[in-house]
mmCIF file of C-alpha atoms and ligand atoms in Angstrom:
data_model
loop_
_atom_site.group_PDB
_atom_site.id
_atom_site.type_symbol
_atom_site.label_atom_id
_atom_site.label_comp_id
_atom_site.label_asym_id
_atom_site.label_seq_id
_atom_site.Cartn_x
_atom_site.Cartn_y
_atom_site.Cartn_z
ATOM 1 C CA UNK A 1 -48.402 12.668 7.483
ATOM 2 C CA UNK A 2 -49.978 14.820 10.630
ATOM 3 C CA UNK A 3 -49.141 18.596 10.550
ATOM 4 C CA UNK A 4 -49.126 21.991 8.802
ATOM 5 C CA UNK A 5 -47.364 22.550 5.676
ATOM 6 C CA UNK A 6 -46.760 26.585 5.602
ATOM 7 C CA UNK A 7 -47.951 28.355 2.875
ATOM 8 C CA UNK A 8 -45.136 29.440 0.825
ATOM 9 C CA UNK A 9 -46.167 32.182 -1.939
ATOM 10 C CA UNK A 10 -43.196 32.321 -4.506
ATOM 11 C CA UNK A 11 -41.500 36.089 -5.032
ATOM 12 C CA UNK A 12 -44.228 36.564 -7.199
ATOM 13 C CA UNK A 13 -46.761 35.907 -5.313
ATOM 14 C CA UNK A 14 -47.898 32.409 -7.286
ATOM 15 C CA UNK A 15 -49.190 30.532 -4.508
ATOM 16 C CA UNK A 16 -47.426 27.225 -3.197
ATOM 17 C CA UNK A 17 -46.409 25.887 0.319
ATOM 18 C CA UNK A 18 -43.286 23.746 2.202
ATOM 19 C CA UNK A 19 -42.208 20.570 0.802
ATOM 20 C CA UNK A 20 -44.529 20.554 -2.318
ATOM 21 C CA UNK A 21 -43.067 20.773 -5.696
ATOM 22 C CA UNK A 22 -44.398 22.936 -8.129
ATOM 23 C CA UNK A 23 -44.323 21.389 -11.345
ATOM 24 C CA UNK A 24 -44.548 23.305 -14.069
ATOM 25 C CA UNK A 25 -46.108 22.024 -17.625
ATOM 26 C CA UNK A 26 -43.954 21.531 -20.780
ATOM 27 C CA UNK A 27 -44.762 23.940 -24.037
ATOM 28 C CA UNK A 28 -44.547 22.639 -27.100
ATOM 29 C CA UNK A 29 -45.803 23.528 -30.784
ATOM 30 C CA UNK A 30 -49.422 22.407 -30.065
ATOM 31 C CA UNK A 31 -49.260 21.564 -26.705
ATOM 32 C CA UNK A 32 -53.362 22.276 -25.838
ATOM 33 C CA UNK A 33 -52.090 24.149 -22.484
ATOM 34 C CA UNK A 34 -50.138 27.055 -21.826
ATOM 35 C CA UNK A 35 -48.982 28.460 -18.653
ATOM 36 C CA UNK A 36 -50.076 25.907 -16.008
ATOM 37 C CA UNK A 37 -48.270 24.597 -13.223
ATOM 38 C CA UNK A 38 -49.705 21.960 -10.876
ATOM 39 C CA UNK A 39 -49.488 20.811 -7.199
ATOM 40 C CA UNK A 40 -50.104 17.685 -5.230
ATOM 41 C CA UNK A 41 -51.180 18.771 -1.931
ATOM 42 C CA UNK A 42 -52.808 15.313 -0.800
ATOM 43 C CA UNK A 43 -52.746 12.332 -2.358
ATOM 44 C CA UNK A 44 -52.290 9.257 0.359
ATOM 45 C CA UNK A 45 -52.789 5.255 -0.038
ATOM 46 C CA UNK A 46 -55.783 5.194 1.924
ATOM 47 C CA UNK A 47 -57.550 8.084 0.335
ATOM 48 C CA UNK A 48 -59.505 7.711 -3.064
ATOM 49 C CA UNK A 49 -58.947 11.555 -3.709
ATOM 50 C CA UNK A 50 -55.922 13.508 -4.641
ATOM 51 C CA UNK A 51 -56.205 17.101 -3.783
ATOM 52 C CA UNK A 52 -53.996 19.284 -6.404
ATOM 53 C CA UNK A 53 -53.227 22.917 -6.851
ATOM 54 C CA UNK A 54 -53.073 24.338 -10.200
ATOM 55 C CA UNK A 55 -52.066 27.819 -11.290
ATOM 56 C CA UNK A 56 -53.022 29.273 -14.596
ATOM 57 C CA UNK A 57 -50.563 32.521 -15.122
ATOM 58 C CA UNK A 58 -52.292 35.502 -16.412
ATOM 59 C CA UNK A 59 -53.620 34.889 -20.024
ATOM 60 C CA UNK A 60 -52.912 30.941 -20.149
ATOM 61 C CA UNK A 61 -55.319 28.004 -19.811
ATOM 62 C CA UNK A 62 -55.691 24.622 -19.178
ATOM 63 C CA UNK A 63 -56.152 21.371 -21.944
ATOM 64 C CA UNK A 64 -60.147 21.777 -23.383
ATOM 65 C CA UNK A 65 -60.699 18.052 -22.375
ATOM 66 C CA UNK A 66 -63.224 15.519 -21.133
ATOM 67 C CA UNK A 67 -62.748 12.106 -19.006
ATOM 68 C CA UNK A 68 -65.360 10.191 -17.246
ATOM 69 C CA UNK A 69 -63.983 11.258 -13.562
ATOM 70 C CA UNK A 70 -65.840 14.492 -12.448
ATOM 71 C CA UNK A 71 -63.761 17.426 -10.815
ATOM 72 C CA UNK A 72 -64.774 19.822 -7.422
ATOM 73 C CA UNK A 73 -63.155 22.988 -8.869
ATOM 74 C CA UNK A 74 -62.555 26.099 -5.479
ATOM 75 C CA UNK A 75 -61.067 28.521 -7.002
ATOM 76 C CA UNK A 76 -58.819 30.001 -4.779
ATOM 77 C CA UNK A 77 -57.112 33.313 -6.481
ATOM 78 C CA UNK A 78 -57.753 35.594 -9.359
ATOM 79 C CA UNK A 79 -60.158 36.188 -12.264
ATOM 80 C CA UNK A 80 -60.957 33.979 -15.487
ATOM 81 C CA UNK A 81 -63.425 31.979 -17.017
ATOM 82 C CA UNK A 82 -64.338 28.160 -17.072
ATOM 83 C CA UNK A 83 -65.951 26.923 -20.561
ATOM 84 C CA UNK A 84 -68.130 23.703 -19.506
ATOM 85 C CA UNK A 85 -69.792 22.164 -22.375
ATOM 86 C CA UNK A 86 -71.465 24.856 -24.352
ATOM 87 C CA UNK A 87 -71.645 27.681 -21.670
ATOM 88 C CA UNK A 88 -69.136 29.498 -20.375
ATOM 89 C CA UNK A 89 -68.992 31.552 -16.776
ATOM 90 C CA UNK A 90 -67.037 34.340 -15.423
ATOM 91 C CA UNK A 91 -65.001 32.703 -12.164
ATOM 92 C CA UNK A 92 -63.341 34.447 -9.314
ATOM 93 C CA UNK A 93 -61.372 33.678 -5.835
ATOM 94 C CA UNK A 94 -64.265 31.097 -3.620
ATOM 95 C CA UNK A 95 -66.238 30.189 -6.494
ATOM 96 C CA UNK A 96 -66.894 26.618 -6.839
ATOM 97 C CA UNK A 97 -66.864 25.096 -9.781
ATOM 98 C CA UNK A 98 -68.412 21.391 -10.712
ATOM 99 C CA UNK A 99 -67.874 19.250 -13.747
ATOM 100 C CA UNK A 100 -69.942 16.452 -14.536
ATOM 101 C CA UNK A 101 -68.544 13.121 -16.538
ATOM 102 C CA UNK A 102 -67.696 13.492 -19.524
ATOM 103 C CA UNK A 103 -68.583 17.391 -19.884
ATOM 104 C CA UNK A 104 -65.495 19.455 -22.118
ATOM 105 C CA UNK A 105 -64.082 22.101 -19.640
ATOM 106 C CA UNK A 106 -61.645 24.287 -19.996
ATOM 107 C CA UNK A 107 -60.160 27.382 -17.479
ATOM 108 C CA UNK A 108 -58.745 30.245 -18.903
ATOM 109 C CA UNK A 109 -57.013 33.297 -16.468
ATOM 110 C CA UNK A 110 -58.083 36.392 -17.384
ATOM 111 C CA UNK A 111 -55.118 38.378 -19.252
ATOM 112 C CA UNK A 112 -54.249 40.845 -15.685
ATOM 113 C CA UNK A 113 -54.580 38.086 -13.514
ATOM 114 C CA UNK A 114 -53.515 34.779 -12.799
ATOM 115 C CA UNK A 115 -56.033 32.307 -11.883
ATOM 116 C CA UNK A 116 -55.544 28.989 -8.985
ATOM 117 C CA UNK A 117 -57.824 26.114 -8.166
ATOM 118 C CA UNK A 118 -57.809 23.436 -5.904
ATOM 119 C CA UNK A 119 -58.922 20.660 -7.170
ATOM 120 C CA UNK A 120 -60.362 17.518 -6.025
ATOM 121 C CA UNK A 121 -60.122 14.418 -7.829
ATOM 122 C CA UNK A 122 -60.663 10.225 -7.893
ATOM 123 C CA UNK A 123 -56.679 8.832 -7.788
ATOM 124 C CA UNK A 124 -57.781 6.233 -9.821
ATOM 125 C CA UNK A 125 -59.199 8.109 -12.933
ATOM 126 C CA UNK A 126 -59.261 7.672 -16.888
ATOM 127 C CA UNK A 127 -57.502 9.413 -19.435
ATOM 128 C CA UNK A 128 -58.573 12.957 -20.473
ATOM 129 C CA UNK A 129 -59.973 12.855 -24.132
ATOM 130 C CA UNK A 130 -59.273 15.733 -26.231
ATOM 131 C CA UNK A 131 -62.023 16.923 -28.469
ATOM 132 C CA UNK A 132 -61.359 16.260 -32.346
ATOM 133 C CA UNK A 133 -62.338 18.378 -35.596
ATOM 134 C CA UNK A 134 -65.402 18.294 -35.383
ATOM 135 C CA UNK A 135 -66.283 18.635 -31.787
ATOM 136 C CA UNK A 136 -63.932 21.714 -31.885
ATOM 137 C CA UNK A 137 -66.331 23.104 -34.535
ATOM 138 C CA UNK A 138 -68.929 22.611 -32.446
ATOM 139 C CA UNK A 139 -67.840 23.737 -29.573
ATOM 140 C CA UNK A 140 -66.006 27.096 -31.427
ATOM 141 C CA UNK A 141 -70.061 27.629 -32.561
ATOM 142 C CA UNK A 142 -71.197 27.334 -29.263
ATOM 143 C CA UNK A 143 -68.292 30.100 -28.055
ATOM 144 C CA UNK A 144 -69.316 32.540 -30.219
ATOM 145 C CA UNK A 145 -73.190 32.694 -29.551
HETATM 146 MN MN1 LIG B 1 -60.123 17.750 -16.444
#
């Protein structure tokens, strides 16, 4: 649908805009997230993209996963990190951030700030794989280097 969709910060000052729901992700035990709420912005029949809007609140993250559909990552508020395979990067607000098939990612908000992202995505896309034992280890090696 044509026209402008107002941005619409919440009262404290998460970001979101008119007519989009803000959906925010269920906790439980081990739930592999914390914090994260997510926004379609785009997503139409004739389009192979979906454009969301995620917000990680200050000290959360998202699921370490990997999936054979990349991500374009533009961060578009606050301060974290993004683990992508074994390296991980200091992010901020207009970074860009890619992620290559089947690369483990991860975004973490830094603990005095929260951190959002657009991000850009194939609407038809494969499940996320999350990493077992021993590629934790691995990766937990690789973290601490
Ligand atoms: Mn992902």
């Amino acid at each position: 649908m044509s026209g402008v969709r107002r941005f619409a910060p919440q009262p404290a000052g998460d970001f979101g805009w008119e007519g989009v729901d803000r959906l925010r992700y269920k906790e439980e035990g081990s739930a592999p997230f914390r914090d994260v709420t997510r926004q379609v912005l785009f997503a139409q029949p004739d389009q192979a993209s979906e454009l969301r809007y995620f917000e990680i609140a200050p000290g959360g993250h998202s699921t370490l996963e990997r999936h054979e559909h990349t991500h374009a990552v533009l961060i578009l508020r606050g301060r974290g990190s993004v683990r992508i395979g074994d390296d991980e990067f200091e992010i901020g607000a207009h970074d860009l951030v890619t992620i290559d098939p089947l690369a483990w990612h991860q975004f973490r908000a830094d603990a005095g700030a929260a951190l959002g992202f657009l991000c850009l995505v194939s609407r038809d896309r494969d499940r996320p794989q999350l990493p077992a034992a021993d590629d934790l280890a691995r990766l937990e090696r690789a973290g601490r280097r």
